[in-house]
One Martini backbone bead per residue (centre of mass of N, CA, C, O) as a GRO file, in nm:
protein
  326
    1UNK     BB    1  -7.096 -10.432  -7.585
    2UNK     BB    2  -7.259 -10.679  -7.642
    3UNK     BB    3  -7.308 -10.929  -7.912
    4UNK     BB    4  -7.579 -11.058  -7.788
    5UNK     BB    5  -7.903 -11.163  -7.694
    6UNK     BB    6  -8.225 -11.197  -7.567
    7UNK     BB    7  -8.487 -11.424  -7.599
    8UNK     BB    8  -8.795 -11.544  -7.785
    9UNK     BB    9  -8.881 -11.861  -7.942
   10UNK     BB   10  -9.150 -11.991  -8.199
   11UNK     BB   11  -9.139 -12.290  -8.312
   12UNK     BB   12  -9.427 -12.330  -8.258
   13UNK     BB   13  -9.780 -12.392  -8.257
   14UNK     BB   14  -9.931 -12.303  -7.895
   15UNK     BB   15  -9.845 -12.299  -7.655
   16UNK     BB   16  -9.602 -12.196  -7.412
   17UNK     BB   17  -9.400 -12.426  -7.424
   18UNK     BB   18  -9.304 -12.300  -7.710
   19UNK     BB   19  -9.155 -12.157  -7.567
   20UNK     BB   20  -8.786 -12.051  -7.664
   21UNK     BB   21  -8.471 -11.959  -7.529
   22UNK     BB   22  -8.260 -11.711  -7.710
   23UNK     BB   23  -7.927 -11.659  -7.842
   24UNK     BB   24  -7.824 -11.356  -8.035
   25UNK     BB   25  -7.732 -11.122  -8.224
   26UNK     BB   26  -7.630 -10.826  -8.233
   27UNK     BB   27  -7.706 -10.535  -8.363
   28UNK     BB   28  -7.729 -10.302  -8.594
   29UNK     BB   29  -7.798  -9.959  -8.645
   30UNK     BB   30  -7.906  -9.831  -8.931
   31UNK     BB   31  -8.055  -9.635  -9.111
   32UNK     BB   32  -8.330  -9.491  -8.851
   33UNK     BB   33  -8.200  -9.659  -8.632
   34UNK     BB   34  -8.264  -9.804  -8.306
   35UNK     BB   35  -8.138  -9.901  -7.986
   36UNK     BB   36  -8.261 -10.112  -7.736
   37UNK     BB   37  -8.293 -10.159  -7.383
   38UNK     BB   38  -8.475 -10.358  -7.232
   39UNK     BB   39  -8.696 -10.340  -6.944
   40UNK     BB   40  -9.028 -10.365  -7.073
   41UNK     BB   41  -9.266 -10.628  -7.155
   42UNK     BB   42  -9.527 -10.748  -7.273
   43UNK     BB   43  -9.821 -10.983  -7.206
   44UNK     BB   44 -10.050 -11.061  -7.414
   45UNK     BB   45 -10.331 -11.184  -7.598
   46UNK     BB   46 -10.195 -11.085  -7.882
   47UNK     BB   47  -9.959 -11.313  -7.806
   48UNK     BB   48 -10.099 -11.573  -7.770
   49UNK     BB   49 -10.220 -11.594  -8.063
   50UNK     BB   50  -9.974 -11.573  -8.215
   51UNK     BB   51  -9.844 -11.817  -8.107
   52UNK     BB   52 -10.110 -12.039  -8.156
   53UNK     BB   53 -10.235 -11.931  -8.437
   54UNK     BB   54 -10.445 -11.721  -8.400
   55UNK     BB   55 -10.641 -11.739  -8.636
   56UNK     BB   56 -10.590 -11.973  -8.876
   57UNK     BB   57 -10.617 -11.761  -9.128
   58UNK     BB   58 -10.337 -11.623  -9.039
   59UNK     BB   59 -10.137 -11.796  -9.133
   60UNK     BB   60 -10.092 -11.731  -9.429
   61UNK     BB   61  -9.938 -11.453  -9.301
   62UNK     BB   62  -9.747 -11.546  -9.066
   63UNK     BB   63  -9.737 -11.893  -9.084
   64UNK     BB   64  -9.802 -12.238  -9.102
   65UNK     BB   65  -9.655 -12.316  -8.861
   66UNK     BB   66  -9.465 -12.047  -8.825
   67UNK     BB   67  -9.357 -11.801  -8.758
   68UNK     BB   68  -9.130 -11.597  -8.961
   69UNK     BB   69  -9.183 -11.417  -8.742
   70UNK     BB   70  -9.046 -11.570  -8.411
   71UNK     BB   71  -9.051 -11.340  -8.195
   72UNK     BB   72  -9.143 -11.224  -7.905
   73UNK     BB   73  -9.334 -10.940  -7.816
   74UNK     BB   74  -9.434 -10.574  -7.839
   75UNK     BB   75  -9.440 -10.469  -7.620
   76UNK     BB   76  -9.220 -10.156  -7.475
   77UNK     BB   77  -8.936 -10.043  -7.279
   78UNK     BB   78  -8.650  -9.814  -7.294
   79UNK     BB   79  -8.325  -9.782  -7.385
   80UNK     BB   80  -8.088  -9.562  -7.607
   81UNK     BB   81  -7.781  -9.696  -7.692
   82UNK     BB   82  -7.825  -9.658  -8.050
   83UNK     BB   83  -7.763  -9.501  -8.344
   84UNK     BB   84  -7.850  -9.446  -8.680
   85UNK     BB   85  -7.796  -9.305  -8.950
   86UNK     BB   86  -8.027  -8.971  -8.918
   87UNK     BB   87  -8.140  -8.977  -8.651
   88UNK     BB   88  -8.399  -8.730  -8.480
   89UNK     BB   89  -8.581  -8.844  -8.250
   90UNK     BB   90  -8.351  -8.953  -8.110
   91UNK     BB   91  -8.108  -9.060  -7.841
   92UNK     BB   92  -7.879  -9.141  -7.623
   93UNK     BB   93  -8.064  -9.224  -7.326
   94UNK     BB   94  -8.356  -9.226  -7.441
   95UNK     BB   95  -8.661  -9.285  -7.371
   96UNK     BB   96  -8.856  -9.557  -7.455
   97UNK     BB   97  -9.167  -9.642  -7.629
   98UNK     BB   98  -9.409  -9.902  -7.787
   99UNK     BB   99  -9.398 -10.121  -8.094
  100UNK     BB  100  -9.280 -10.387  -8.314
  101UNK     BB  101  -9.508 -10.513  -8.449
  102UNK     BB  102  -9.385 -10.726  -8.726
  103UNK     BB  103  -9.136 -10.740  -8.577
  104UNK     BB  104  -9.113 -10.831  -8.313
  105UNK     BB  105  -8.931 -10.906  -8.017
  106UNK     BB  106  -8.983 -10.756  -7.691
  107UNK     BB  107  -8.915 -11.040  -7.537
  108UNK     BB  108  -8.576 -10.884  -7.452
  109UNK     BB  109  -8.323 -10.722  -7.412
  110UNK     BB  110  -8.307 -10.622  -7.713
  111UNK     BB  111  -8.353 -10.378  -7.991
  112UNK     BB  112  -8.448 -10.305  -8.348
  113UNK     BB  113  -8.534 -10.011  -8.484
  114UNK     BB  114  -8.748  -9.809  -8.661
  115UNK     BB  115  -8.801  -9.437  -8.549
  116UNK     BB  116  -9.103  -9.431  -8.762
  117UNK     BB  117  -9.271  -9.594  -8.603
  118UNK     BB  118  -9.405  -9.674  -8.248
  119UNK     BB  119  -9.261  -9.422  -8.114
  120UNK     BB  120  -9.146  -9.271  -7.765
  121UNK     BB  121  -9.163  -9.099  -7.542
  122UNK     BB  122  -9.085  -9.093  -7.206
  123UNK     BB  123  -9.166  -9.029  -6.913
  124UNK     BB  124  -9.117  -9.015  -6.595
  125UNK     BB  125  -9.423  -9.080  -6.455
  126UNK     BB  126  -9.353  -9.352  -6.648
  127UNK     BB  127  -9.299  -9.659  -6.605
  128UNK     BB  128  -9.183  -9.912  -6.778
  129UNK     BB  129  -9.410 -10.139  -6.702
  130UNK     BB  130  -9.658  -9.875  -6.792
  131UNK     BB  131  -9.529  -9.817  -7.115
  132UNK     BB  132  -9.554 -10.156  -7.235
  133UNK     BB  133  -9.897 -10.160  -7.224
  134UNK     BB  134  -9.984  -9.901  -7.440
  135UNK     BB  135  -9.993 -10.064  -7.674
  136UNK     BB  136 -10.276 -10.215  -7.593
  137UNK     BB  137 -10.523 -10.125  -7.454
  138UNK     BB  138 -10.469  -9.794  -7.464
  139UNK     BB  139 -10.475  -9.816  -7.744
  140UNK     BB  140 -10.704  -9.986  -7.863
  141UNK     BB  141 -10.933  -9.848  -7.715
  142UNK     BB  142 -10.888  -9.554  -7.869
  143UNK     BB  143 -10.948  -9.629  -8.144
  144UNK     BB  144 -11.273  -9.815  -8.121
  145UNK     BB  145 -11.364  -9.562  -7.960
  146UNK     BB  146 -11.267  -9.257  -8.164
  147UNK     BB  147 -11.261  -9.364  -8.439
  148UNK     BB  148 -11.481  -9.575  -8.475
  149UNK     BB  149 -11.697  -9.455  -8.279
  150UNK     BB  150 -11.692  -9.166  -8.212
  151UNK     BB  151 -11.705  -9.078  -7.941
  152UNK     BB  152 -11.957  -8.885  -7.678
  153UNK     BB  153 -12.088  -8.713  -7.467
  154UNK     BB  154 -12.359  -8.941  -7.318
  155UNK     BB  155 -12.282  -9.196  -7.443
  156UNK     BB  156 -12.370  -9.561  -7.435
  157UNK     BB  157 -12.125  -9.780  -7.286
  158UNK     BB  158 -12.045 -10.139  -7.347
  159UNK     BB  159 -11.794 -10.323  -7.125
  160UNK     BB  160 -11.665 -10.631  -7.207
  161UNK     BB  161 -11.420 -10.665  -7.027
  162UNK     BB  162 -11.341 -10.430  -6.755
  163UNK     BB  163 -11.055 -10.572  -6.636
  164UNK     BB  164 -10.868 -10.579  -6.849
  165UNK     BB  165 -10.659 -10.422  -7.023
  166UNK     BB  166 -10.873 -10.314  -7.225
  167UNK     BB  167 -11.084 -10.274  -7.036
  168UNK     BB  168 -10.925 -10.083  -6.828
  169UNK     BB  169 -10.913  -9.865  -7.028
  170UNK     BB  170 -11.169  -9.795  -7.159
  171UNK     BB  171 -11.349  -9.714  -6.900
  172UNK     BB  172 -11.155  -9.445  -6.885
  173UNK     BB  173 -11.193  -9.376  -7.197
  174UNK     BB  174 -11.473  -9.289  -7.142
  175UNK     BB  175 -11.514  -9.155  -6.926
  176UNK     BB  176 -11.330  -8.871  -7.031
  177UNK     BB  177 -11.561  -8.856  -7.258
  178UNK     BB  178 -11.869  -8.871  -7.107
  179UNK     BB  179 -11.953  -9.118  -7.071
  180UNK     BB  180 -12.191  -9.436  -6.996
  181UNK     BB  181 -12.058  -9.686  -6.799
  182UNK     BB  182 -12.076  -9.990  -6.867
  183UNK     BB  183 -11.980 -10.297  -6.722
  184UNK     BB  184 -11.785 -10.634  -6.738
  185UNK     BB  185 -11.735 -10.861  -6.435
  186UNK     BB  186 -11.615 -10.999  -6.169
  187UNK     BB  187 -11.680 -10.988  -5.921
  188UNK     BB  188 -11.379 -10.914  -5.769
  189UNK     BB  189 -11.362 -10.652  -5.972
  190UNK     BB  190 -11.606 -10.423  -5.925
  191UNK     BB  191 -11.469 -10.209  -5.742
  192UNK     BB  192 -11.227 -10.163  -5.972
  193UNK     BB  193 -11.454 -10.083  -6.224
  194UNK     BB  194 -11.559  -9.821  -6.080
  195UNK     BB  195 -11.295  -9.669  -6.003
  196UNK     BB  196 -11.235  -9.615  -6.285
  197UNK     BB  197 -11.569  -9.520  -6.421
  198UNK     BB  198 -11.852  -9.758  -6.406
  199UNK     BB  199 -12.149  -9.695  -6.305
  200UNK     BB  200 -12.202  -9.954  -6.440
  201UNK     BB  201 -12.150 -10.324  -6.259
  202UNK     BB  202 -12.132 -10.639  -6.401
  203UNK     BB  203 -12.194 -11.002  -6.339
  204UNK     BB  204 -12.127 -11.219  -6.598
  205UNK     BB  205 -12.236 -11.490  -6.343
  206UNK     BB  206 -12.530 -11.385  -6.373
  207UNK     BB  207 -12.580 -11.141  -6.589
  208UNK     BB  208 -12.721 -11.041  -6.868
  209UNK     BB  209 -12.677 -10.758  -7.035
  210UNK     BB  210 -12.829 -10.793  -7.331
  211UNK     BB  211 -13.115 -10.881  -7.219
  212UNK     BB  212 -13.175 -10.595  -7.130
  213UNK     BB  213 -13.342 -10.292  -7.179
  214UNK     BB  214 -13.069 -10.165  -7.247
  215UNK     BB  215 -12.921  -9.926  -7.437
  216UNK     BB  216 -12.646  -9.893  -7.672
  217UNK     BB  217 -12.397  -9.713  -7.885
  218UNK     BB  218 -12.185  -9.904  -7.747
  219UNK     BB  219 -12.028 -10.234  -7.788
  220UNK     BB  220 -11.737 -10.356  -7.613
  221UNK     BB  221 -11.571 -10.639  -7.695
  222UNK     BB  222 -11.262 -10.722  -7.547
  223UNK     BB  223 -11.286 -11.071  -7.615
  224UNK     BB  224 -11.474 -11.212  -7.767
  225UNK     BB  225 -11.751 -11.359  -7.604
  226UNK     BB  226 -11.923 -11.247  -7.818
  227UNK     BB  227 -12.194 -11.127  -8.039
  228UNK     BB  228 -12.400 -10.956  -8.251
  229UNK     BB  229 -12.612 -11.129  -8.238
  230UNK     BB  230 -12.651 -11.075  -7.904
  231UNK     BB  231 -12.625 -10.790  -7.902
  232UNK     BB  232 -12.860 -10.611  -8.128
  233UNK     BB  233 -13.073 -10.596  -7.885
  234UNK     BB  234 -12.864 -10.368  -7.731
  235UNK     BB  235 -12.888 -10.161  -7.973
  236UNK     BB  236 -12.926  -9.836  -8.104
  237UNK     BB  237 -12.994  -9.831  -8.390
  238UNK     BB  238 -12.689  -9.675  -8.448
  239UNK     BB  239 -12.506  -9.910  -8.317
  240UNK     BB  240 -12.230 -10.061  -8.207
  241UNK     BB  241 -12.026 -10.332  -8.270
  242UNK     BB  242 -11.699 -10.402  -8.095
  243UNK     BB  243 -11.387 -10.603  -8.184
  244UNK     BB  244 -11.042 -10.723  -8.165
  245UNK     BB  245 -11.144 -11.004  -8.244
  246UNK     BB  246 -11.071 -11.216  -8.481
  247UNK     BB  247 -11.337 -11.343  -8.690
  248UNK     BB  248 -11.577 -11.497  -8.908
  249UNK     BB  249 -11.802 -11.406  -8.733
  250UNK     BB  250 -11.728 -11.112  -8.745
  251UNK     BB  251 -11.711 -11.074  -9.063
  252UNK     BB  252 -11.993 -11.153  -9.146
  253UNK     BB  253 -12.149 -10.919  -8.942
  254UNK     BB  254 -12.001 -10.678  -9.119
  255UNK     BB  255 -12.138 -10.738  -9.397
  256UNK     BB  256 -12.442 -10.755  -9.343
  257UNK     BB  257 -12.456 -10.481  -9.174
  258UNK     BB  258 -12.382 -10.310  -9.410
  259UNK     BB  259 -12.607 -10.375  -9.585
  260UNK     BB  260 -12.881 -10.315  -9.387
  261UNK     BB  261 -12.785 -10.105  -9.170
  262UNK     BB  262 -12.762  -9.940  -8.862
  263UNK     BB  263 -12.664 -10.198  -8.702
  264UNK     BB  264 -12.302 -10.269  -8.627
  265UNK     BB  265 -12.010 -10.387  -8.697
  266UNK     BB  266 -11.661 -10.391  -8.576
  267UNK     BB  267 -11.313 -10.416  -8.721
  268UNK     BB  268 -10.952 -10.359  -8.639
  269UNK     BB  269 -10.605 -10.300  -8.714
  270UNK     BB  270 -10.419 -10.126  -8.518
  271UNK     BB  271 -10.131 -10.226  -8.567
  272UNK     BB  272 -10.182 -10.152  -8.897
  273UNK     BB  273 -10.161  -9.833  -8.849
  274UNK     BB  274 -10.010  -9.561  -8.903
  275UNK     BB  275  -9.788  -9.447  -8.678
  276UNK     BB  276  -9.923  -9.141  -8.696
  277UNK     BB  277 -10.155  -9.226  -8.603
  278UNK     BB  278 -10.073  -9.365  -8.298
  279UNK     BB  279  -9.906  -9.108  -8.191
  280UNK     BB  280 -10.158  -8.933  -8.181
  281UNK     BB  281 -10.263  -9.100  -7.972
  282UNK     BB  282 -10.030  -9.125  -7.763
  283UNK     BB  283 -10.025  -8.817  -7.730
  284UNK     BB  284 -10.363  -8.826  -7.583
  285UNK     BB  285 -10.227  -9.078  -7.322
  286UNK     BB  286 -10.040  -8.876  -7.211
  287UNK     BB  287 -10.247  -8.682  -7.116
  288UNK     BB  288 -10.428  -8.871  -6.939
  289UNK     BB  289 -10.172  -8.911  -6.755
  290UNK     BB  290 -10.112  -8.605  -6.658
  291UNK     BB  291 -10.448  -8.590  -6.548
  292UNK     BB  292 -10.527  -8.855  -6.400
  293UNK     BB  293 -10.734  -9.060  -6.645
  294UNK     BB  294 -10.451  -9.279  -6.675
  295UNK     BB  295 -10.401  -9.599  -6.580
  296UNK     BB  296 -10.234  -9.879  -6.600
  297UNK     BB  297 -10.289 -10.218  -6.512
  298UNK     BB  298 -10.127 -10.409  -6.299
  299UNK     BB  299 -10.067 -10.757  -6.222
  300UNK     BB  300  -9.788 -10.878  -6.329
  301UNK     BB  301  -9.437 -10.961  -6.265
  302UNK     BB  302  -9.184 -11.079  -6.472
  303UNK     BB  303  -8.929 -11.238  -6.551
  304UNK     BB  304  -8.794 -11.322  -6.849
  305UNK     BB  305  -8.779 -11.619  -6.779
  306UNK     BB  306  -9.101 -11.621  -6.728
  307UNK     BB  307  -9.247 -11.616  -6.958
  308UNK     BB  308  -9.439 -11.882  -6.940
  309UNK     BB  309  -9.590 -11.814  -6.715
  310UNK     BB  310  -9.682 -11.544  -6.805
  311UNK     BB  311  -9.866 -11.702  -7.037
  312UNK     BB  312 -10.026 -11.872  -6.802
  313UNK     BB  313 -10.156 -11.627  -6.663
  314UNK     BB  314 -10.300 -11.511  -6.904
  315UNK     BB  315 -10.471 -11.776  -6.990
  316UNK     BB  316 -10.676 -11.776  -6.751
  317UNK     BB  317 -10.870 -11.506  -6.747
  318UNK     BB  318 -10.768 -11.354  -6.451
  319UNK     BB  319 -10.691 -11.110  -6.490
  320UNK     BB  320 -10.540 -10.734  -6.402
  321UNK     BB  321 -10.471 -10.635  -6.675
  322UNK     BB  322 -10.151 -10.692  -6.671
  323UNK     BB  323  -9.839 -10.836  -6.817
  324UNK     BB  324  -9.490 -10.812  -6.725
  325UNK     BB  325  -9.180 -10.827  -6.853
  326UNK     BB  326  -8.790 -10.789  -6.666
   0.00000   0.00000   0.00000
């Protein structure tokens, strides 16, 4: 095993030219912890407002000029190359995927992590590239669906921003709980979102979709794109509007809803949610990915060292699914 290993590292919050390629010393995993030789890591729209430091708000808890967990990356998939002492759920040689939290640092050739974390055992049926994105759209998606939405079979759901990570896997997930799917994507997007599983599929560059006649029981805006008040003539009376992207106005927006009652706004971190919660969430889209219902959309793969261009591809705005560096 070598001494050191590869990382990028957020010097300053800023753009993607911030990122920073370091190599650091290997870790030894401690009691509980296992290391990874990581093959595949996400490159996601939270991992680059981490980086970017949005919302400013949130840097009081990141750190003022630069994360003080200062490593990129969270969503990973790899091999289990050492453990250490007590270690019960892995062994050396075990694929495993899942996200480095608060620990971040996924970005990297080697990581350690605790055991007891968001990790999962990898099937085999799922690439290390499709296994390393699950803990972001398809994570994100299934808990704003069914936990806080508790969404039901035949409930009217609009989902806004239906190409992108979150929103192609909403839709997988939305349609196979027997929801009514409506999504917003670009027209060139249009035929791959209806492929997903959305009943209909409208064009956001043409027709504003809450303006129309139709009420949803839940409006999922993956983008963060709208907002509540935007939505809330167009959902039904109890009807949800739902985002994950933390901003002032929708923090204010959920309290004003939650004081009137009705239809009301609602945000969670999920990635702060206790890891066995995340787990038995990750062992039902591992059900959906072994029945059919469920598979992570790929959009382009960049070697490791591509960091920075890959950081510059997800903030176009115009990705179909994931990106992933390995």
């Amino acid at each position: 095993m070598t001494s050191t290993f590869s990382a990028w590292r957020i010097v300053r919050y800023g753009g993607p030219e911030r990122l920073t390629p370091v190599t650091v010393p290997m870790p030894t995993p401690g009691p509980g912890e296992i290391l990874i030789r990581i093959h595949a890591s996400a490159v996601s729209r939270a991992d680059g407002m981490m980086r970017a430091g949005r919302p400013r708000f949130a840097r009081a808890f990141l750190g003022l000029r630069r994360p003080r967990r200062n490593l990129s990356g969270t969503g990973l998939s790899g091999e289990v190359i050492a453990v250490g002492e007590g270690v019960r759920r892995f062994a050396v040689g075990d694929a495993v995927f899942g996200e480095a939290g608060l620990n971040f640092g996924a970005n990297a050739s080697h990581i350690c992590l605790n055991e007891g974390g968001t990790l999962m055992h990898k099937p085999a049926t799922l690439s290390h590239e499709a296994a390393a994105v699950m803990c972001d759209g398809p994570l994100t998606s299934y808990h704003f669906l069914h936990q806080v939405a508790q969404l039901q079979a035949g409930q009217r759901v609009l989902i806004q921003g239906g190409a992108g990570s979150l929103g192609s896997a909403a839709v997988q997930i939305a349609a196979a709980a027997g929801a009514d799917v409506t999504a917003t994507c670009s027209r060139r997007n249009q035929a791959m979102v209806a492929d997903l599983g959305a009943a209909r599929v409208v064009d956001y560059t043409t027709e504003d979709v809450c303006a129309g006649p139709d009420r949803y029981d839940v409006v999922y805006d993956t983008l963060g794109v709208g907002s509540f008040a935007a939505a809330r003539a167009s959902l039904a009376p109890q009807g949800q509007y739902l985002c994950p992207v933390l901003s002032l106005t929708l923090l204010a927006a959920m309290l004003t809803s939650q004081l009137r009652g009705g239809r009301r706004a609602g945000f969670v971190a999920v990635g702060l949610q206790p890891p066995v919660v995340l787990r038995g969430h990750l062992d039902a889209l591992l059900a959906m990915v072994a029945a059919g219902t469920l598979l992570p959309l790929l959009d382009r793969v960049y070697p490791l060292a591509n960091l920075v261009e890959a950081h510059r591809h997800m903030e176009t705005g115009h990705k179909r699914g994931n990106v992933v560096v390995v």
